[in-house]
Each structure stands twice: as structure tokens, then as C-alpha cells.
PDB file of C-alpha atoms and ligand atoms in Angstrom:
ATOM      1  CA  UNK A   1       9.629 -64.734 -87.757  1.00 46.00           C
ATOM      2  CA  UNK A   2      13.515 -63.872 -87.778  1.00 84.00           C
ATOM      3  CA  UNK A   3      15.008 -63.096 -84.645  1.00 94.00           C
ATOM      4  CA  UNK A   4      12.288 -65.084 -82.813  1.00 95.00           C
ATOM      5  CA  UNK A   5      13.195 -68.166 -84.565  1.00 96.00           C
ATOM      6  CA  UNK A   6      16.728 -67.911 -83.637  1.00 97.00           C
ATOM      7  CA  UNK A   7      15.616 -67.419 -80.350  1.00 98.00           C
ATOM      8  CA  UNK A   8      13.538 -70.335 -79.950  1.00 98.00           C
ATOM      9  CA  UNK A   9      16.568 -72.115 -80.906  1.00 98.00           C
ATOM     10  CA  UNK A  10      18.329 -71.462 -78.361  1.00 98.00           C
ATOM     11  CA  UNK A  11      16.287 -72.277 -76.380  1.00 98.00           C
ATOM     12  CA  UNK A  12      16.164 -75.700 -77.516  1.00 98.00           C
ATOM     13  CA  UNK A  13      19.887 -75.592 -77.377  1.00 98.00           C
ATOM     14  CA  UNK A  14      20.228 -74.728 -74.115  1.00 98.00           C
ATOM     15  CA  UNK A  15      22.141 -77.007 -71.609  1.00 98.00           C
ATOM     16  CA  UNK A  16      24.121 -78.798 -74.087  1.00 98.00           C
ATOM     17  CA  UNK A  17      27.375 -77.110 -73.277  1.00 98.00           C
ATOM     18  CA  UNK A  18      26.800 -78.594 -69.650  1.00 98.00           C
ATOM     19  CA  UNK A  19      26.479 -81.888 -71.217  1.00 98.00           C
ATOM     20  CA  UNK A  20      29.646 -81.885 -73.013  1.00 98.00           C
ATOM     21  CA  UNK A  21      27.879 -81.698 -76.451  1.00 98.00           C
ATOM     22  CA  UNK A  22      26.759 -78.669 -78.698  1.00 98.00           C
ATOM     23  CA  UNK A  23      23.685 -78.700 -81.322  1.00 98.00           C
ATOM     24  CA  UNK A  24      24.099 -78.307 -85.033  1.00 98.00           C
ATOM     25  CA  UNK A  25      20.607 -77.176 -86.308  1.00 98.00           C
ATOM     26  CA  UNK A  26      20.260 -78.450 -89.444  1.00 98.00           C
ATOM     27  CA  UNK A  27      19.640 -81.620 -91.084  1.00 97.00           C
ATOM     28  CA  UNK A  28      22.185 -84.374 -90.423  1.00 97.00           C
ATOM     29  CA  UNK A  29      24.460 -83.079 -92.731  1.00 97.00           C
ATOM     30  CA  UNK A  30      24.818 -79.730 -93.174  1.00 98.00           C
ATOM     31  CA  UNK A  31      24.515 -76.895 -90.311  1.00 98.00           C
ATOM     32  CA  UNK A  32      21.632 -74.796 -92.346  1.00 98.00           C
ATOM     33  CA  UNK A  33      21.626 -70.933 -90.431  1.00 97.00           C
ATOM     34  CA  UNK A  34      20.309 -68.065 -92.060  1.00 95.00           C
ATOM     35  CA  UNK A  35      20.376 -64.517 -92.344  1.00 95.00           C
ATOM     36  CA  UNK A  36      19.643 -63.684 -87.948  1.00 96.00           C
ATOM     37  CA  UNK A  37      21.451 -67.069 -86.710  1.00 98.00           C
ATOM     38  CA  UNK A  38      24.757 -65.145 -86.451  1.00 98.00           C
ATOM     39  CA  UNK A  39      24.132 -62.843 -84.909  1.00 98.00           C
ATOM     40  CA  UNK A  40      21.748 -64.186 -82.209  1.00 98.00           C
ATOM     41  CA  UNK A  41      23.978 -67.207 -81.884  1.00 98.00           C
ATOM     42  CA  UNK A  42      27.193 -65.320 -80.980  1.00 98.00           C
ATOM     43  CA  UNK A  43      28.843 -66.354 -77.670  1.00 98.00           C
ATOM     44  CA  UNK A  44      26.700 -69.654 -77.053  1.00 98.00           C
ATOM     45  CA  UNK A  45      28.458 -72.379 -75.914  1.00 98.00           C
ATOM     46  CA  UNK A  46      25.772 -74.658 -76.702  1.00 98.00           C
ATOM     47  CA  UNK A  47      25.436 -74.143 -80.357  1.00 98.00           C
ATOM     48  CA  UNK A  48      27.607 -74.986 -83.178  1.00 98.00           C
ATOM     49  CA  UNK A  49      28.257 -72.942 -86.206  1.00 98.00           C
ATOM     50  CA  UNK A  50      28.414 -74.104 -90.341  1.00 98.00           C
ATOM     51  CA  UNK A  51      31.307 -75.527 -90.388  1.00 98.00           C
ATOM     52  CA  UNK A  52      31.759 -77.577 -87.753  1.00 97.00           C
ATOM     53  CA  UNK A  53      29.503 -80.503 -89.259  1.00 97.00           C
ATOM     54  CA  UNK A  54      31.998 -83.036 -88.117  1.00 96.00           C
ATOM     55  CA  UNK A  55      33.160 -81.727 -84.769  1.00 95.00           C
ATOM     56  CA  UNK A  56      32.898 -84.629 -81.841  1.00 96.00           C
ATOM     57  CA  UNK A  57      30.006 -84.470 -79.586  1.00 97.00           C
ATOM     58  CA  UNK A  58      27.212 -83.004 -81.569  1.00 98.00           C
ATOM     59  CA  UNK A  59      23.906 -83.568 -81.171  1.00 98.00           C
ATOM     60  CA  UNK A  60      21.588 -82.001 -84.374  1.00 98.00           C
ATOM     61  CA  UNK A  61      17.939 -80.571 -84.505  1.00 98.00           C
ATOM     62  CA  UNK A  62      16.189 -80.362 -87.448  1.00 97.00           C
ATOM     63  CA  UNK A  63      14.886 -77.026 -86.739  1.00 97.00           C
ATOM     64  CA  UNK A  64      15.848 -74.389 -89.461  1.00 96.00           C
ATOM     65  CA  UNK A  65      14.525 -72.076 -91.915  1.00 93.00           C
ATOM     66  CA  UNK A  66      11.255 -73.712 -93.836  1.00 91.00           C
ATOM     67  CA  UNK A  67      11.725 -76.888 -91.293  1.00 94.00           C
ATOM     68  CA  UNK A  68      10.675 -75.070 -87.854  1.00 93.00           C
ATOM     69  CA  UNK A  69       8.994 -77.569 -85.849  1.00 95.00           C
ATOM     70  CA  UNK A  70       6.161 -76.021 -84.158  1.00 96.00           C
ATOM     71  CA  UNK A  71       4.299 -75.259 -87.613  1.00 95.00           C
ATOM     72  CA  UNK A  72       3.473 -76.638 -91.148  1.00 94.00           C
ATOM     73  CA  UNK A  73       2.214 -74.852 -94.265  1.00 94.00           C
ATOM     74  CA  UNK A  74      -1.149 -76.351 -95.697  1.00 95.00           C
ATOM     75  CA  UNK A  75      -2.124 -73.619 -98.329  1.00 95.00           C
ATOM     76  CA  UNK A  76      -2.358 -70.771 -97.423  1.00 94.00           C
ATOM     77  CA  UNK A  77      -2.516 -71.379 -93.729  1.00 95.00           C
ATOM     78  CA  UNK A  78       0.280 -72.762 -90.915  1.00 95.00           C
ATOM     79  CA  UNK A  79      -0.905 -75.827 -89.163  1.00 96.00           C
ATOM     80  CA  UNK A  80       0.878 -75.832 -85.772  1.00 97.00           C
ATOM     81  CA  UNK A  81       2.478 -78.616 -83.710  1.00 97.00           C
ATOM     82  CA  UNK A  82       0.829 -78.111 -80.606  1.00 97.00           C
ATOM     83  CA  UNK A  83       3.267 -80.324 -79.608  1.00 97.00           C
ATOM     84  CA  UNK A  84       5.926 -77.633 -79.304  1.00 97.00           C
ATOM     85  CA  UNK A  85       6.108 -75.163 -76.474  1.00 97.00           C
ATOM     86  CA  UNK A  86       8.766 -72.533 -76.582  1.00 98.00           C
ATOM     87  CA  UNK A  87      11.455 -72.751 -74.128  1.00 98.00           C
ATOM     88  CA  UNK A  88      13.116 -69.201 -72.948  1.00 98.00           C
ATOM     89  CA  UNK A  89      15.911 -69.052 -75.301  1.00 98.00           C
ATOM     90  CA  UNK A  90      19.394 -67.248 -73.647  1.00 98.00           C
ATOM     91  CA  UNK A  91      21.509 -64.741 -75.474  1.00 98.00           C
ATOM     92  CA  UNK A  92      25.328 -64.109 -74.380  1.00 98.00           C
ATOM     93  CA  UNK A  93      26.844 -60.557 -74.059  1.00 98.00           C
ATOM     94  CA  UNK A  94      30.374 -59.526 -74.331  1.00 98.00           C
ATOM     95  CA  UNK A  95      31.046 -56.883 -71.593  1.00 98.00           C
ATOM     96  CA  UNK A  96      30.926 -54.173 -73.993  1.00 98.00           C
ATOM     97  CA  UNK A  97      27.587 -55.048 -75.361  1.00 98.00           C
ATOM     98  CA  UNK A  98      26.553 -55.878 -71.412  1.00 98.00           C
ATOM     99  CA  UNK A  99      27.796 -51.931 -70.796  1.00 98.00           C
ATOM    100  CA  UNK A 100      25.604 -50.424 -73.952  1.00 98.00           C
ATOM    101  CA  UNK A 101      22.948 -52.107 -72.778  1.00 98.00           C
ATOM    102  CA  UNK A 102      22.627 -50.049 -69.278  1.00 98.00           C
ATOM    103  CA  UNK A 103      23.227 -46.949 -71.413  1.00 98.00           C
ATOM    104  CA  UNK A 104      19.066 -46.156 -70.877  1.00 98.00           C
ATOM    105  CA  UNK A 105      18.848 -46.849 -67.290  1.00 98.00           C
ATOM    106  CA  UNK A 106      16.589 -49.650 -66.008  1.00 98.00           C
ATOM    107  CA  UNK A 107      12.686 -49.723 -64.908  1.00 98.00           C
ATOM    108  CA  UNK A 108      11.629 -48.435 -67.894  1.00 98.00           C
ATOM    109  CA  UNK A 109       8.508 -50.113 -69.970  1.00 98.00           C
ATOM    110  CA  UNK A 110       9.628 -51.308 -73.748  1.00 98.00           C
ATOM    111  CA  UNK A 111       6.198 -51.388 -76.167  1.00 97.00           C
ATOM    112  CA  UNK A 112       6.099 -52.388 -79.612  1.00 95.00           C
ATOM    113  CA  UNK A 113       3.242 -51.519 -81.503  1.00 92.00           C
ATOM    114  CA  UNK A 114       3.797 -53.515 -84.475  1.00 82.00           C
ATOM    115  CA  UNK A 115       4.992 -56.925 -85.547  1.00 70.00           C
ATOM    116  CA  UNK A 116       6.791 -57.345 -88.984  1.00 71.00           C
ATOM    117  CA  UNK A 117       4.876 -55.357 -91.176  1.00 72.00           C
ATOM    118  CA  UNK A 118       6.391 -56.277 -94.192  1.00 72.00           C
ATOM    119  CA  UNK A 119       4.955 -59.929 -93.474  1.00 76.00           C
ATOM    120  CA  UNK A 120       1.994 -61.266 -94.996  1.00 76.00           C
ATOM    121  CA  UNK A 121       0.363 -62.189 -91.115  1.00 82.00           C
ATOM    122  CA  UNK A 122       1.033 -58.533 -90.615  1.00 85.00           C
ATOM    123  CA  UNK A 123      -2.737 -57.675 -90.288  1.00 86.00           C
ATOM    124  CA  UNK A 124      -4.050 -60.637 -88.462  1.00 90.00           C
ATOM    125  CA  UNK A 125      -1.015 -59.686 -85.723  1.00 91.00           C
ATOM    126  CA  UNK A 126      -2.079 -56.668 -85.699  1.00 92.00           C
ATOM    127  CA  UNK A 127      -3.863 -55.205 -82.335  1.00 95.00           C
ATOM    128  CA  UNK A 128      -4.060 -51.220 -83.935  1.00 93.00           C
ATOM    129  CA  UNK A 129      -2.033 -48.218 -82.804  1.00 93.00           C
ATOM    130  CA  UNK A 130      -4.047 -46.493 -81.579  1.00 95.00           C
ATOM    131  CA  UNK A 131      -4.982 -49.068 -78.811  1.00 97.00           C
ATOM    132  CA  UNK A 132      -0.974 -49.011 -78.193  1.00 97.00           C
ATOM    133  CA  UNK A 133      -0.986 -45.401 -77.608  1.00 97.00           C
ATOM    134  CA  UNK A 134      -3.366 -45.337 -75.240  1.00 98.00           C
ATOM    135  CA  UNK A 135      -1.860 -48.190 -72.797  1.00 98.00           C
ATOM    136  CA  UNK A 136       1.243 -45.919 -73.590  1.00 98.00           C
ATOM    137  CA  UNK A 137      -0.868 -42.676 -72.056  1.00 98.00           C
ATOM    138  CA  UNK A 138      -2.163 -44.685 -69.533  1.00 98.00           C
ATOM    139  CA  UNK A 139       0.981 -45.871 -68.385  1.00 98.00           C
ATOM    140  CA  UNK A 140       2.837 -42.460 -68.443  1.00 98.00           C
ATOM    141  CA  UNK A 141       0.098 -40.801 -66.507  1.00 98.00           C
ATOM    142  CA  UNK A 142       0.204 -43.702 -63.678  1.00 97.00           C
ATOM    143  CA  UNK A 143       4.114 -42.278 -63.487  1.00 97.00           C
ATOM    144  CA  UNK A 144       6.007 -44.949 -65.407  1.00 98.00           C
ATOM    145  CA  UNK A 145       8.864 -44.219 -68.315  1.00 98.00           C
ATOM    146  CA  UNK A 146       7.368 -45.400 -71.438  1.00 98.00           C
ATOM    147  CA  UNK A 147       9.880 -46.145 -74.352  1.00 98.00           C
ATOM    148  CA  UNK A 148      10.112 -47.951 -77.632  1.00 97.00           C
ATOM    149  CA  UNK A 149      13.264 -48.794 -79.764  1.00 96.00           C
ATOM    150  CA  UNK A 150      13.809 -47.323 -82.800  1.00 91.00           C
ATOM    151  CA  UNK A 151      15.121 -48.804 -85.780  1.00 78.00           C
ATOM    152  CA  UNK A 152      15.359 -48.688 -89.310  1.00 75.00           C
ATOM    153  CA  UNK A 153      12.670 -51.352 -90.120  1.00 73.00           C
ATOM    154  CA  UNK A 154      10.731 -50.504 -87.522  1.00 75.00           C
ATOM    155  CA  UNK A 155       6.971 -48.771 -86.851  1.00 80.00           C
ATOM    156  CA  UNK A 156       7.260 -44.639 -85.795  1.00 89.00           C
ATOM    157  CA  UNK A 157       7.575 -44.077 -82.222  1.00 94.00           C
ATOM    158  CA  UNK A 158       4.437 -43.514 -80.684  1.00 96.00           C
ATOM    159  CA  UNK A 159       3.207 -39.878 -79.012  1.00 96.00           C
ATOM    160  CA  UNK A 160       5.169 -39.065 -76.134  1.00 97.00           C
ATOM    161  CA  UNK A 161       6.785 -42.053 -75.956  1.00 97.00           C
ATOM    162  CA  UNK A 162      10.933 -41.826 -75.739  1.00 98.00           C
ATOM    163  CA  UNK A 163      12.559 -43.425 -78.616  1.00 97.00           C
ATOM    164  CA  UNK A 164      15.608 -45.904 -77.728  1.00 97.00           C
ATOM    165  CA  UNK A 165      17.707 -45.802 -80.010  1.00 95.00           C
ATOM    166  CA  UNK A 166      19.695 -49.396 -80.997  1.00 95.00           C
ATOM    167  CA  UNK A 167      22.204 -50.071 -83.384  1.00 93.00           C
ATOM    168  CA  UNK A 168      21.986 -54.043 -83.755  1.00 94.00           C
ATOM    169  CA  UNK A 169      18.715 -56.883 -82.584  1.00 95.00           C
ATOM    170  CA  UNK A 170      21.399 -57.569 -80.303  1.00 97.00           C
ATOM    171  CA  UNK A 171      21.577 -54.417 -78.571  1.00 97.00           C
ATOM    172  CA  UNK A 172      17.848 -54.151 -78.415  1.00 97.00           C
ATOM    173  CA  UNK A 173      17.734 -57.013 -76.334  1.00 98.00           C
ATOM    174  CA  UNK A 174      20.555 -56.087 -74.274  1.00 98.00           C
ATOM    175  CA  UNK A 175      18.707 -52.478 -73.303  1.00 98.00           C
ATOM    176  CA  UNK A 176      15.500 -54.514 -73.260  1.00 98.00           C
ATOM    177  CA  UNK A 177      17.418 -56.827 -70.160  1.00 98.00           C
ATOM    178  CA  UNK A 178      16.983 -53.802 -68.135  1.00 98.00           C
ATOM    179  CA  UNK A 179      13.002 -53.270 -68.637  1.00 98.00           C
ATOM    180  CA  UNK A 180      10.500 -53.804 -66.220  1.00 98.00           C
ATOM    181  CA  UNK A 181       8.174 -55.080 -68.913  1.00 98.00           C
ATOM    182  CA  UNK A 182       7.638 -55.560 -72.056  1.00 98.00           C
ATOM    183  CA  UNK A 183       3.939 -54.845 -73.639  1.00 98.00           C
ATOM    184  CA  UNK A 184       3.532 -55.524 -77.563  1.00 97.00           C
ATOM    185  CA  UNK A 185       3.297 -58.152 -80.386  1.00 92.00           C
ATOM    186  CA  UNK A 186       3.821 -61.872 -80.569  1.00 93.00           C
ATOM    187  CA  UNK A 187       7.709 -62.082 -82.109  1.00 92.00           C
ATOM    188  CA  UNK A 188      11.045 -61.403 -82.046  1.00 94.00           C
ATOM    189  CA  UNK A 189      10.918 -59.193 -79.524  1.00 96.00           C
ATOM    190  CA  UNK A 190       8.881 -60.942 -76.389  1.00 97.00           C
ATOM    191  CA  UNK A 191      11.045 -64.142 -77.365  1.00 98.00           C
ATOM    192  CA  UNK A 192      13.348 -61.777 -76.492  1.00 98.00           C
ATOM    193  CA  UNK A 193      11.501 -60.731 -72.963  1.00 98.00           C
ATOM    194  CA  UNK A 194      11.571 -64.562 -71.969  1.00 98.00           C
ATOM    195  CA  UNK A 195      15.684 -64.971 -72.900  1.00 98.00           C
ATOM    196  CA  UNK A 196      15.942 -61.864 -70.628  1.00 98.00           C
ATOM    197  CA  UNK A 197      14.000 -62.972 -67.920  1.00 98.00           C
ATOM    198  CA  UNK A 198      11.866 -60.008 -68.037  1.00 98.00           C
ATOM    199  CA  UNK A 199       7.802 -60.047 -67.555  1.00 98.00           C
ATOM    200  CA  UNK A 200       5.888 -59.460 -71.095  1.00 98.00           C
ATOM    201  CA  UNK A 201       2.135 -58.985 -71.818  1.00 98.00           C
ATOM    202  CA  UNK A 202       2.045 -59.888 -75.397  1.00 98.00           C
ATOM    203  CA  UNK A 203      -0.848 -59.341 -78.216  1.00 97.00           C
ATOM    204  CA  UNK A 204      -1.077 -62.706 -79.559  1.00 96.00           C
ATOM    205  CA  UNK A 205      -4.380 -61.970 -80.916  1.00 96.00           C
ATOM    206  CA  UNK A 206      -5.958 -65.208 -83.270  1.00 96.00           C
ATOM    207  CA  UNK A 207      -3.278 -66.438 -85.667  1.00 96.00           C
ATOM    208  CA  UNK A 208      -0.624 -68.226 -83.227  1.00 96.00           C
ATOM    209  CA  UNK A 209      -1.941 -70.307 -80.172  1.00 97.00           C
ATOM    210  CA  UNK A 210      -0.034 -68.754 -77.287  1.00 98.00           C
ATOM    211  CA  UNK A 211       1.268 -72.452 -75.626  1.00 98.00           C
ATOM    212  CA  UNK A 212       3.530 -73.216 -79.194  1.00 98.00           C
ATOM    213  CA  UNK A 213       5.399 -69.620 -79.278  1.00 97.00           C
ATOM    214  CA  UNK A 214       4.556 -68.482 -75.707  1.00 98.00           C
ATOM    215  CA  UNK A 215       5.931 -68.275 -72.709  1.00 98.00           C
ATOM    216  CA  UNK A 216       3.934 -69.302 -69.304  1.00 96.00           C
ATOM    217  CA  UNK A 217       5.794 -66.326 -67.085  1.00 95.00           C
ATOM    218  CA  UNK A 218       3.782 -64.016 -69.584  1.00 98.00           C
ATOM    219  CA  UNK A 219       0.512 -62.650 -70.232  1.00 98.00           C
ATOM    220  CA  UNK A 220      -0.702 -64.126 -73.625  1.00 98.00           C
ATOM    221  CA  UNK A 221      -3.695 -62.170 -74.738  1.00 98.00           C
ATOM    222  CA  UNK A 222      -5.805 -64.401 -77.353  1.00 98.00           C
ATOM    223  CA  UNK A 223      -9.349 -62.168 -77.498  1.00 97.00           C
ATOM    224  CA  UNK A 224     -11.051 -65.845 -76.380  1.00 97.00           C
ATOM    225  CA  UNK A 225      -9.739 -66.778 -79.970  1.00 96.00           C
ATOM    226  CA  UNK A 226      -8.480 -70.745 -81.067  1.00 96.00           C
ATOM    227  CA  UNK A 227      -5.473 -70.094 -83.435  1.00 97.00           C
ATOM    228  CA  UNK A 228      -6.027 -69.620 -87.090  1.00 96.00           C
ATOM    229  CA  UNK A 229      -2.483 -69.342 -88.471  1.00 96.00           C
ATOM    230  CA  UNK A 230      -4.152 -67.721 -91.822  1.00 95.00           C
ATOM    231  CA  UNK A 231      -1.473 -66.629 -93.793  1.00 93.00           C
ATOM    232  CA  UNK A 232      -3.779 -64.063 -95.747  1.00 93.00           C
ATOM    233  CA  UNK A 233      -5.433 -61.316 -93.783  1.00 93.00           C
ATOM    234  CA  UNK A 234      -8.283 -63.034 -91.931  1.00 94.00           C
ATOM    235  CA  UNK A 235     -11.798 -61.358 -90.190  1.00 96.00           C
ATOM    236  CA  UNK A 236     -11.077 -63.834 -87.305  1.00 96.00           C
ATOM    237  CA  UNK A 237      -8.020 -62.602 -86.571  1.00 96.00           C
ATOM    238  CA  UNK A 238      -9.296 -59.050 -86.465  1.00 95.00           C
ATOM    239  CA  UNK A 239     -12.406 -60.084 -84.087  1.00 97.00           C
ATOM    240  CA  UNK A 240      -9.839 -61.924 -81.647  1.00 97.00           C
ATOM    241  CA  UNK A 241      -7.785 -58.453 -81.779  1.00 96.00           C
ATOM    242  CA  UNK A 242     -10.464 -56.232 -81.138  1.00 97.00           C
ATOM    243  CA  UNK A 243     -11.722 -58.641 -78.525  1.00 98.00           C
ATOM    244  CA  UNK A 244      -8.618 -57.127 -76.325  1.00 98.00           C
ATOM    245  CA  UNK A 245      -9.183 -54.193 -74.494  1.00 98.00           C
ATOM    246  CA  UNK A 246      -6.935 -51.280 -73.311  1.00 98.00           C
ATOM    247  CA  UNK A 247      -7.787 -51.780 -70.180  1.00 98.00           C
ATOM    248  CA  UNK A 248      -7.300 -55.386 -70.026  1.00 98.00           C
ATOM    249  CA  UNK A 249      -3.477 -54.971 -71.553  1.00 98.00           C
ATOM    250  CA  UNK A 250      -3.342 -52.412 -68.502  1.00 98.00           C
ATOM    251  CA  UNK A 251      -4.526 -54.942 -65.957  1.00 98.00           C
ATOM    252  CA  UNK A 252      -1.991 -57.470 -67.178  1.00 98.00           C
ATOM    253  CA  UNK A 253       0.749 -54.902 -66.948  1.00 98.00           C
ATOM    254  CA  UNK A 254      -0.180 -53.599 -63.766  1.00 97.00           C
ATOM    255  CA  UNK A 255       0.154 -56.846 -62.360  1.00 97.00           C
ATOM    256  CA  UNK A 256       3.501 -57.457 -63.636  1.00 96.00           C
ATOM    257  CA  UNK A 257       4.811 -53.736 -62.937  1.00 95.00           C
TER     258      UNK A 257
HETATM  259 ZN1   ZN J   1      -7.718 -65.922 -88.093  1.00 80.29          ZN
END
């Protein structure tokens, strides 16, 4: 992941502040962040940054980059902890960043079509465009705004969708605090939906079992499929994808909308 793994971090972090202690996430001696930590991390009280390994009152998790906790690498294929269950992780504005964030209005649905493409679990994440655009059609032709972020990294902006544009992760998920869903693939961004608060029907599809990395106030769509977590493109995968239907991501949203 990226973002998402920050995210579940902070979710594990959360309530320390109101404890009187702070988590380092690392392990036992040095805080260990990488390249998304910073910026995810910013503003909360209940984390610690590199640094600060010797501050009073900390409390560490071994829970960093190649040393996750809710997954192992056995070949070429995660083996997860089913153990873990992701708790909605919490993100602190500034006001400014609390002000961008309205800049798009509210009520709006946020899609994402793709997860991480440049990933090697691209494909088995994968539900297929064209089975994004038509929820989008659907949803714009039951009346409701249909939007997707646009960024850099990110998959085109589907047809006739309007294309939010975001200058930072953070400000994604600032914007995305005033949705009234989101609808869309299994990372950084429905971790996001959960810190938010905000409903989510997310394509989870064969490769991650929805009760490690997802949330229970969400609709985690599996296809009927037990998680894989094949690292290489896998026929599985693709079955449990194409076992969702349009309609059934409609359904789920409806509900929620
Ligand atoms: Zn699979």
C-alpha cells in the first residue's frame, strides 16, 4: 500500500494521546517511517516522530515498512494475519487544509477506478473500467454528482465524471471528508473513507480478505472469493472480480446514499 498503511497506523495509534503516552512505530529502537508517514502523520497527538526515540511515555509498535502486521510474504504470495482487523485510522487538519477541503461542496460521490497500478497486485485488484463507468452512469442518471480526484499518478477521469482536482494525499482526503460515499478499490483511499467517517463500498475482489484491511461500516465486495494474496496476476482473482456486478456495487451504494 502507501497511504493506506500509514493510515492503518493511526489507527492503531489512536487514543494514546488520551493516555498520556504516544507510539513510536518502529522496532524498539529506532522510529522506522517512510516515504507517506509524514505526511499522513502530521498533527497527531498520538504518534511520535524519528527522533524522539527516547522521549518519556512511549509506547512502540512494530508495525512499519516490510514488518506490517496483518500480512507475511511466503513466495510469491502474502499470507495474512487474520488476526488483524483494521481500525478507522484519524487524520488532523490545520484550518487551512479544513477550508480547501470544502472548496468542492459536499454530497458529492468520490469513485476510484483503479488501485496502484504501478503495483504488481495491480491486476488481481482490479474490478475493470468499464464496470466503473457504468455505476458512474448509473449514478449520474439517478441525479447524484459523480466525481473522481485527479492526480498525477493517478488513472484518467472517467466519462462525464467531474475531475477534483488535489494538490497533496492530504487534501484528497480532506475534500473526500465531505463525500457522501466513496465507491472504488481496496487502498489508500477507502482507509481513507473510514478515517473520515464517510460510508464506502469497496472492490476488494480475491486477493485481500475484507476483515484484515476492512472496515465493518462498509460494503466489502469479495465475488464469494476466500483471499488469495497472489502477488503475480492470478485467474482467481479475476473470477472473484468478475463475480461483482454493476448492479450489485449500485445496490450497496444505494443503500448507503
Ligand atoms: Zn487470487
Amino acid at each position: 500500500m502507501g497511504f493506506g498503511d500509514q493510515l492503518l497506523g493511526s489507527g492503531l495509534a489512536k487514543g494514546a494521546a488520551a493516555r498520556g503516552r504516544r507510539i513510536a512505530f518502529g522496532n524498539g529502537i529506532k522510529i522506522i517511517w517512510d516515504q507517506h508517514s509524514a505526511e499522513v502523520f502530521r498533527g497527531n497527538p498520538n504518534i511520535v516522530a524519528p527522533g524522539s526515540e527516547c522521549a518519556d511515555r512511549i509506547d512502540w509498535i512494530p508495525f512499519y515498512k516490510g514488518h506490517r502486521l496483518y500480512n507475511r510474504q511466503a513466495g510469491d504470495r502474502w499470507v495474512w494475519n487474520m488476526d488483524f482487523h483494521a481500525i478507522p485510522g484519524e487524520m488532523y487538519f490545520d484550518d487551512a487544509e479544513r477550508k480547501a477541503g470544502a472548496r468542492f461542496g459536499k454530497g458529492f460521490v468520490i469513485i476510484e477506478p483503479q488501485s496502484a497500478p504501478w503495483k504488481s497486485v495491480a491486476a488481481n485488484k482490479d474490478w475493470g473500467r468499464a464496470k466503473f463507468q457504468a455505476v458512474a452512469d448509473r449514478l449520474k442518471a439517478a441525479g447524484h454528482k459523480v466525481a473522481q480526484f485527479q492526480s498525477d499518478k493517478g488513472s484518467p477521469v472517467l466519462a462525464g465524471v467531474t475531475a477534483l482536482k488535489t494538490t497533496s494525499f492530504r487534501d484528497a482526503v480532506a475534500v473526500l471528508s465531505h463525500a457522501a460515499i466513496y465507491i472504488g478499490s481496496e487502498g489508500g483511499l477507502h482507509h481513507a473513507a473510514a478515517a473520515v467517517g464517510i460510508p464506502a463500498v469497496v472492490l476488494f475482489g480475491g486477493f485481500i480478505p475484507p476483515s484484515v484491511t476492512g472496515y465493518t461500516t462498509h460494503a466489502n465486495l469479495t465475488g464469494g472469493a476466500e483471499a488469495c494474496g497472489s502477488l503475480k496476476p492470478c485467474s482467481h482473482c479475476r473470477k472473484a472480480m468478475e463475480a461483482i456486478s454493476v448492479e450489485e456495487v449500485i445496490e450497496e451504494a444505494r443503500e448507503r446514499l
